[in-house]
Amino acid sequence: AVCSMGNSTSRLYSVLAKTLSSGAVSQHQDCLEQLDSAQLDPIDPKDLLEECQIVLQKRPPRFQRNFVNLKKNTASNHRPIRVMQWNILAQALGEGKDNFVQCPMEALKWEERKCLILEEILAYKPDILCLQEVDHYFDTFEPLLSRLGYQCTFFPKPWSPCLDVERNNGPDGCALFFLKERFELVSSANIRLTAMKLKTNQVAIAQTLKCHETGRLFCIAVTHLKARTGWERFRSAQGCDLLQNLKNITQGAKIPLIVCGDFNAEPTEEVYREFSNSSLNLNSAYKLLSPDGQSEPPYTTWKIRPSGECRHTLDYIWYSQHALNVNSALGLLTEEQIGPNRLPSFNYPSDHLSLVCDFSFNQDPDRLL
């Protein structure tokens, strides 16, 4: 088999058309392992976006969302750090398990849905990207995002439900991407979360990065906690385990921290309170969009399943409020934009909304690391 990724003269090797299909991934695993992303030609994001838009030309245009400025007279001489959090919906689960009764199967076709996901990422140009439910890491996200300048890390679930789906593309998991031109990797930890001293099926990635412009260290973490009602105590235990790991990594909050994740927990749950009251002094960035700065958004996921309509706030970006400022946050989709059939749809590729925040370091010199 020919495994060449081509060169820049071949229109990105028409990379979107030729990223491997679900059925092909096992056959091409040797090829995937041989590919060294550092040897591949860089991609111009504008060219990739143009390719995505060609594939999507029969779909409705993407929704427009605006950033809300949250800066409070905090002068900074440095570019903000843009962080994007998103459960992108595993392809195997979307097609095979999740039963989105109002979403046509045609809207879930991977060849087009991956372009909607990429379009969303390219539109916001995050410096750091935290994803959950990634089951096309090796054939789509790593080859493409590495060529856009990101360093890529993937940690799959040990027993991914994707593997129960016929013609799956391997396990889903968490993925973390950061722009190498902005940050240097200092340390990285793949964490398999425990609950009641037992290893669980949920994972996290935590990386300590050094910002080239400021010289500051900070830790970025991504996670996806256990889903479904009835598992509240389990999620609480997983949250405690993650917090303990992060306390060790950040030397007890000496290193600023950002935690992105689908916590599968409403703000009323114990795991949310654990993060709010942690000694790491964390705040939830999206609370700042509320009038009093104390309330989470009304929803971050909205779908219709056979059991009925599911509208919940489950996704968060937590940050060290003593060391970091939230300059702005991306507004959510309105109910009118989402539409009566909810998510996913021909307009939007996931049942979860992406969250995007711009952070700057607190200029307090006592907090410099």
Short mmCIF file of C-alpha atoms in Angstrom, two decimals:
data_model
loop_
_atom_site.label_atom_id
_atom_site.label_comp_id
_atom_site.label_asym_id
_atom_site.label_seq_id
_atom_site.Cartn_x
_atom_site.Cartn_y
_atom_site.Cartn_z
CA ALA A 1 0.00 0.00 0.00
CA VAL A 2 1.17 3.52 -0.70
CA CYS A 3 1.28 5.48 2.54
CA SER A 4 2.65 8.79 1.37
CA MET A 5 0.91 11.85 2.77
CA GLY A 6 1.94 13.75 -0.36
CA ASN A 7 3.28 17.27 -0.41
CA SER A 8 1.91 20.76 -0.32
CA THR A 9 1.52 20.94 -4.09
CA SER A 10 -1.16 18.24 -3.98
CA ARG A 11 -3.69 20.47 -2.17
CA LEU A 12 -2.83 18.99 1.23
CA TYR A 13 -2.74 15.56 -0.41
CA SER A 14 -6.43 16.27 -0.46
CA VAL A 15 -6.09 15.24 3.09
CA LEU A 16 -9.75 15.44 3.95
CA ALA A 17 -10.78 13.10 1.17
CA LYS A 18 -8.04 10.63 1.98
CA THR A 19 -7.95 10.42 5.75
CA LEU A 20 -8.61 6.79 6.44
CA SER A 21 -12.15 5.48 6.70
CA SER A 22 -13.26 3.56 9.78
CA GLY A 23 -12.86 0.19 8.12
CA ALA A 24 -9.40 0.99 6.85
CA VAL A 25 -7.73 1.98 10.09
CA SER A 26 -6.70 -1.50 11.21
CA GLN A 27 -5.40 -2.38 7.74
CA HIS A 28 -3.30 0.78 7.70
CA GLN A 29 -2.07 0.71 11.30
CA ASP A 30 1.50 -0.08 10.20
CA CYS A 31 1.40 2.86 7.85
CA LEU A 32 0.07 5.15 10.59
CA GLU A 33 2.81 4.12 12.97
CA GLN A 34 5.48 4.79 10.35
CA LEU A 35 4.29 8.32 9.65
CA ASP A 36 6.38 10.89 11.45
CA SER A 37 4.30 14.03 11.60
CA ALA A 38 7.41 16.16 12.00
CA GLN A 39 8.47 15.07 8.50
CA LEU A 40 5.18 16.09 6.89
CA ASP A 41 4.63 19.40 5.17
CA PRO A 42 2.94 22.10 7.25
CA ILE A 43 -0.64 22.96 6.35
CA ASP A 44 -1.87 26.51 5.92
CA PRO A 45 -5.01 26.72 8.11
CA LYS A 46 -6.72 28.80 5.42
CA ASP A 47 -6.19 26.03 2.86
CA LEU A 48 -7.56 23.41 5.22
CA LEU A 49 -10.57 25.60 6.04
CA GLU A 50 -11.20 26.06 2.33
CA GLU A 51 -11.15 22.30 1.80
CA CYS A 52 -13.59 21.83 4.66
CA GLN A 53 -15.95 24.41 3.20
CA ILE A 54 -15.87 22.71 -0.20
CA VAL A 55 -16.92 19.43 1.44
CA LEU A 56 -19.63 21.25 3.42
CA GLN A 57 -21.05 23.38 0.61
CA LYS A 58 -24.40 21.53 0.62
CA ARG A 59 -24.81 22.01 4.37
CA PRO A 60 -26.20 25.12 6.07
CA PRO A 61 -23.57 27.69 7.13
CA ARG A 62 -21.98 27.33 10.56
CA PHE A 63 -23.54 29.18 13.47
CA GLN A 64 -22.09 32.56 14.45
CA ARG A 65 -21.07 32.98 18.07
CA ASN A 66 -19.50 36.05 19.63
CA PHE A 67 -16.88 36.46 22.31
CA VAL A 68 -17.91 38.30 25.47
CA ASN A 69 -15.22 40.60 26.82
CA LEU A 70 -14.67 39.91 30.54
CA LYS A 71 -11.46 41.85 31.08
CA LYS A 72 -11.43 44.12 34.12
CA ASN A 73 -8.70 46.69 33.60
CA THR A 74 -5.99 44.05 33.69
CA ALA A 75 -3.27 45.39 31.45
CA SER A 76 -1.13 42.70 29.85
CA ASN A 77 1.73 43.07 27.43
CA HIS A 78 1.36 39.51 26.21
CA ARG A 79 -1.01 37.76 23.86
CA PRO A 80 -3.78 35.90 25.70
CA ILE A 81 -3.77 32.10 25.72
CA ARG A 82 -6.85 30.76 23.96
CA VAL A 83 -8.13 27.44 25.35
CA MET A 84 -10.86 25.39 23.68
CA GLN A 85 -12.81 22.62 25.44
CA TRP A 86 -15.05 20.28 23.44
CA ASN A 87 -16.66 16.86 23.60
CA ILE A 88 -16.74 16.27 19.84
CA LEU A 89 -18.97 13.13 20.00
CA ALA A 90 -17.25 9.85 19.12
CA GLN A 91 -18.20 8.77 15.62
CA ALA A 92 -18.95 5.19 16.67
CA LEU A 93 -21.25 6.38 19.46
CA GLY A 94 -23.03 8.96 17.30
CA GLU A 95 -23.82 6.42 14.61
CA GLY A 96 -24.15 3.29 16.69
CA LYS A 97 -25.22 3.94 20.29
CA ASP A 98 -26.47 7.40 21.17
CA ASN A 99 -29.89 7.26 19.46
CA PHE A 100 -30.33 10.92 18.55
CA VAL A 101 -33.88 10.39 17.39
CA GLN A 102 -34.29 13.80 15.72
CA CYS A 103 -30.89 13.79 13.97
CA PRO A 104 -30.87 12.24 10.47
CA MET A 105 -28.15 9.61 9.99
CA GLU A 106 -27.06 11.60 6.94
CA ALA A 107 -25.99 14.44 9.26
CA LEU A 108 -23.63 12.06 11.10
CA LYS A 109 -21.61 10.91 8.08
CA TRP A 110 -17.96 11.09 9.13
CA GLU A 111 -16.63 12.46 5.84
CA GLU A 112 -18.70 15.61 6.37
CA ARG A 113 -18.94 15.70 10.17
CA LYS A 114 -15.16 15.72 10.54
CA CYS A 115 -15.10 18.85 8.37
CA LEU A 116 -17.65 20.54 10.65
CA ILE A 117 -15.44 19.69 13.65
CA LEU A 118 -12.32 20.99 11.90
CA GLU A 119 -14.16 24.11 10.77
CA GLU A 120 -15.11 24.89 14.37
CA ILE A 121 -11.51 24.42 15.55
CA LEU A 122 -10.09 26.48 12.68
CA ALA A 123 -12.62 29.27 13.28
CA TYR A 124 -11.44 29.87 16.86
CA LYS A 125 -7.72 29.07 16.39
CA PRO A 126 -7.05 27.81 19.92
CA ASP A 127 -3.54 27.82 21.33
CA ILE A 128 -4.58 24.79 23.40
CA LEU A 129 -7.28 22.34 22.39
CA CYS A 130 -8.84 19.82 24.82
CA LEU A 131 -11.13 17.18 23.30
CA GLN A 132 -13.17 14.27 24.61
CA GLU A 133 -14.71 11.31 22.74
CA VAL A 134 -11.94 11.29 20.15
CA ASP A 135 -12.06 8.04 18.18
CA HIS A 136 -10.42 9.31 14.98
CA TYR A 137 -7.18 10.52 16.55
CA PHE A 138 -4.66 8.56 14.47
CA ASP A 139 -6.34 8.92 11.09
CA THR A 140 -7.63 12.49 11.32
CA PHE A 141 -6.76 14.72 14.26
CA GLU A 142 -3.12 13.85 14.86
CA PRO A 143 -2.07 13.93 11.17
CA LEU A 144 -3.89 17.20 10.50
CA LEU A 145 -3.31 19.13 13.73
CA SER A 146 0.37 18.20 13.91
CA ARG A 147 0.75 19.76 10.46
CA LEU A 148 -0.96 22.89 11.77
CA GLY A 149 1.79 23.20 14.39
CA TYR A 150 0.24 21.42 17.37
CA GLN A 151 1.93 18.91 19.62
CA CYS A 152 -0.57 16.10 20.10
CA THR A 153 -1.29 13.67 22.96
CA PHE A 154 -3.99 10.98 23.14
CA PHE A 155 -5.04 8.75 26.02
CA PRO A 156 -7.81 6.23 25.18
CA LYS A 157 -10.26 4.74 27.64
CA PRO A 158 -9.22 1.21 28.67
CA TRP A 159 -12.66 -0.20 27.78
CA SER A 160 -14.15 2.23 25.32
CA PRO A 161 -17.84 1.71 24.46
CA CYS A 162 -16.89 2.49 20.86
CA LEU A 163 -15.40 -1.00 20.63
CA ASP A 164 -18.89 -2.49 21.01
CA VAL A 165 -19.97 -0.84 17.75
CA GLU A 166 -19.58 -2.75 14.51
CA ARG A 167 -16.98 -1.23 12.15
CA ASN A 168 -15.64 1.04 14.87
CA ASN A 169 -12.46 3.07 14.53
CA GLY A 170 -10.87 1.97 17.78
CA PRO A 171 -11.33 3.30 21.32
CA ASP A 172 -12.31 6.87 22.15
CA GLY A 173 -10.42 8.95 24.66
CA CYS A 174 -9.15 12.37 25.65
CA ALA A 175 -6.79 14.35 23.43
CA LEU A 176 -4.71 17.43 24.20
CA PHE A 177 -3.10 19.68 21.57
CA PHE A 178 -0.93 22.78 22.07
CA LEU A 179 0.87 25.07 19.61
CA LYS A 180 4.59 24.35 19.71
CA GLU A 181 5.44 27.90 18.67
CA ARG A 182 3.84 29.22 21.87
CA PHE A 183 4.66 26.58 24.48
CA GLU A 184 7.31 24.10 25.52
CA LEU A 185 6.32 20.80 27.13
CA VAL A 186 7.90 20.49 30.58
CA SER A 187 6.12 17.34 31.81
CA SER A 188 3.19 15.13 30.83
CA ALA A 189 1.07 12.65 32.77
CA ASN A 190 -1.56 10.24 31.53
CA ILE A 191 -3.89 9.57 34.46
CA ARG A 192 -6.27 6.65 34.74
CA LEU A 193 -8.79 7.84 37.30
CA THR A 194 -9.63 5.78 40.36
CA ALA A 195 -12.81 5.58 42.44
CA MET A 196 -12.99 3.82 45.79
CA LYS A 197 -9.35 2.77 45.18
CA LEU A 198 -10.36 0.93 41.99
CA LYS A 199 -9.09 1.86 38.56
CA THR A 200 -11.91 3.10 36.34
CA ASN A 201 -12.59 3.47 32.63
CA GLN A 202 -12.17 7.25 32.72
CA VAL A 203 -8.92 9.08 32.03
CA ALA A 204 -7.20 12.46 32.10
CA ILE A 205 -4.12 14.07 30.57
CA ALA A 206 -2.20 16.73 32.51
CA GLN A 207 0.70 18.63 30.96
CA THR A 208 2.93 21.33 32.42
CA LEU A 209 3.81 23.88 29.76
CA LYS A 210 6.18 26.81 29.64
CA CYS A 211 4.91 29.88 27.82
CA HIS A 212 7.66 31.14 25.48
CA GLU A 213 6.54 34.79 25.68
CA THR A 214 6.25 35.12 29.45
CA GLY A 215 8.49 32.34 30.72
CA ARG A 216 5.61 31.33 33.01
CA LEU A 217 4.75 27.72 33.79
CA PHE A 218 1.18 26.47 33.92
CA CYS A 219 -0.60 23.13 33.89
CA ILE A 220 -3.35 22.21 31.43
CA ALA A 221 -5.51 19.14 32.05
CA VAL A 222 -8.32 17.45 30.11
CA THR A 223 -10.73 14.81 31.42
CA HIS A 224 -14.06 13.06 30.82
CA LEU A 225 -15.84 11.68 33.89
CA LYS A 226 -18.30 8.79 34.10
CA ALA A 227 -21.69 9.42 32.47
CA ARG A 228 -25.31 8.76 33.51
CA THR A 229 -27.52 9.35 36.51
CA GLY A 230 -26.94 7.06 39.45
CA TRP A 231 -23.17 7.46 39.21
CA GLU A 232 -22.88 10.69 41.18
CA ARG A 233 -20.76 9.22 44.00
CA PHE A 234 -18.53 7.55 41.43
CA ARG A 235 -17.94 10.88 39.66
CA SER A 236 -17.24 12.50 43.01
CA ALA A 237 -14.56 9.90 43.74
CA GLN A 238 -13.05 10.38 40.29
CA GLY A 239 -13.00 14.13 40.82
CA CYS A 240 -11.21 13.71 44.17
CA ASP A 241 -8.62 11.49 42.53
CA LEU A 242 -8.05 13.97 39.70
CA LEU A 243 -7.73 16.88 42.14
CA GLN A 244 -5.17 14.97 44.20
CA ASN A 245 -3.14 14.24 41.07
CA LEU A 246 -3.32 17.90 40.04
CA LYS A 247 -2.27 19.07 43.52
CA ASN A 248 0.86 16.96 43.18
CA ILE A 249 1.59 18.15 39.64
CA THR A 250 1.06 21.84 40.47
CA GLN A 251 2.99 21.56 43.77
CA GLY A 252 -0.13 22.54 45.69
CA ALA A 253 -1.25 25.31 43.32
CA LYS A 254 2.17 26.94 42.96
CA ILE A 255 1.83 26.30 39.22
CA PRO A 256 -1.33 27.86 37.69
CA LEU A 257 -3.86 25.36 36.43
CA ILE A 258 -6.53 25.09 33.74
CA VAL A 259 -8.81 22.02 33.75
CA CYS A 260 -11.07 21.33 30.77
CA GLY A 261 -13.59 18.57 30.71
CA ASP A 262 -16.93 16.95 30.21
CA PHE A 263 -17.68 16.23 33.86
CA ASN A 264 -21.09 14.66 33.12
CA ALA A 265 -22.20 16.54 36.22
CA GLU A 266 -24.57 19.45 36.75
CA PRO A 267 -23.43 22.25 39.09
CA THR A 268 -25.64 20.71 41.80
CA GLU A 269 -23.42 17.60 42.01
CA GLU A 270 -20.82 16.89 44.66
CA VAL A 271 -17.95 16.71 42.13
CA TYR A 272 -18.70 20.29 41.07
CA ARG A 273 -18.56 21.44 44.71
CA GLU A 274 -15.25 19.59 45.17
CA PHE A 275 -13.70 21.57 42.34
CA SER A 276 -15.25 24.83 43.55
CA ASN A 277 -13.98 24.35 47.11
CA SER A 278 -10.62 22.80 46.29
CA SER A 279 -7.43 24.14 47.87
CA LEU A 280 -6.29 24.72 44.27
CA ASN A 281 -8.50 27.86 44.33
CA LEU A 282 -10.33 27.08 41.09
CA ASN A 283 -13.16 28.99 39.49
CA SER A 284 -15.33 28.01 36.54
CA ALA A 285 -14.68 30.43 33.67
CA TYR A 286 -18.16 30.25 32.14
CA LYS A 287 -19.78 31.47 35.35
CA LEU A 288 -18.35 34.87 34.41
CA LEU A 289 -20.86 35.12 31.56
CA SER A 290 -23.74 35.32 34.04
CA PRO A 291 -24.90 38.75 35.29
CA ASP A 292 -23.64 38.11 38.82
CA GLY A 293 -20.66 35.96 37.83
CA GLN A 294 -21.99 33.16 40.04
CA SER A 295 -24.16 31.02 37.74
CA GLU A 296 -23.20 28.44 35.13
CA PRO A 297 -24.77 28.59 31.66
CA PRO A 298 -28.24 27.02 31.34
CA TYR A 299 -26.85 24.28 29.08
CA THR A 300 -23.71 23.01 27.37
CA THR A 301 -25.39 19.97 25.80
CA TRP A 302 -28.86 19.62 24.31
CA LYS A 303 -30.17 16.52 22.56
CA ILE A 304 -33.25 14.37 22.08
CA ARG A 305 -33.07 10.66 22.82
CA PRO A 306 -35.85 8.04 22.93
CA SER A 307 -36.25 8.79 26.65
CA GLY A 308 -36.88 12.47 25.91
CA GLU A 309 -35.12 15.81 25.76
CA CYS A 310 -31.77 16.16 27.57
CA ARG A 311 -30.64 19.71 28.34
CA HIS A 312 -27.76 19.90 30.80
CA THR A 313 -24.70 21.85 31.89
CA LEU A 314 -21.90 19.28 31.98
CA ASP A 315 -18.83 20.93 30.41
CA TYR A 316 -16.44 23.28 32.21
CA ILE A 317 -13.19 25.19 32.01
CA TRP A 318 -11.76 25.55 35.52
CA TYR A 319 -8.83 27.88 36.18
CA SER A 320 -6.60 29.15 39.00
CA GLN A 321 -8.32 32.40 39.84
CA HIS A 322 -5.37 33.73 41.88
CA ALA A 323 -2.94 33.39 38.95
CA LEU A 324 -5.01 33.71 35.78
CA ASN A 325 -7.51 36.19 34.38
CA VAL A 326 -10.31 35.34 31.93
CA ASN A 327 -10.16 38.03 29.25
CA SER A 328 -13.09 36.74 27.21
CA ALA A 329 -15.33 33.73 26.69
CA LEU A 330 -17.22 32.49 23.64
CA GLY A 331 -20.97 32.92 23.96
CA LEU A 332 -23.17 29.83 23.70
CA LEU A 333 -25.55 28.97 20.90
CA THR A 334 -29.06 30.26 21.49
CA GLU A 335 -32.10 28.00 21.55
CA GLU A 336 -33.17 29.55 18.26
CA GLN A 337 -29.85 28.69 16.63
CA ILE A 338 -29.90 25.14 17.97
CA GLY A 339 -33.40 24.60 16.58
CA PRO A 340 -36.25 22.27 17.59
CA ASN A 341 -34.40 19.06 16.66
CA ARG A 342 -31.52 20.01 18.97
CA LEU A 343 -28.00 18.60 18.55
CA PRO A 344 -26.18 17.16 16.67
CA SER A 345 -27.52 18.44 13.35
CA PHE A 346 -26.57 19.36 9.80
CA ASN A 347 -25.35 22.67 11.27
CA TYR A 348 -23.43 21.40 14.26
CA PRO A 349 -21.39 18.19 14.60
CA SER A 350 -21.68 17.35 18.31
CA ASP A 351 -24.28 17.14 21.05
CA HIS A 352 -21.98 19.28 23.21
CA LEU A 353 -21.10 22.93 22.63
CA SER A 354 -17.49 24.00 22.37
CA LEU A 355 -16.26 26.31 25.13
CA VAL A 356 -13.49 28.82 24.36
CA CYS A 357 -11.74 31.22 26.75
CA ASP A 358 -8.86 33.67 26.47
CA PHE A 359 -6.59 33.70 29.54
CA SER A 360 -3.81 35.99 30.66
CA PHE A 361 -1.42 35.63 33.57
CA ASN A 362 -2.03 37.73 36.66
CA GLN A 363 0.68 40.38 36.69
CA ASP A 364 1.20 40.17 40.45
CA PRO A 365 5.00 39.71 40.67
CA ASP A 366 4.60 37.63 43.84
CA ARG A 367 2.92 35.00 41.68
CA LEU A 368 5.71 34.74 39.13
CA LEU A 369 7.21 31.29 38.98
#
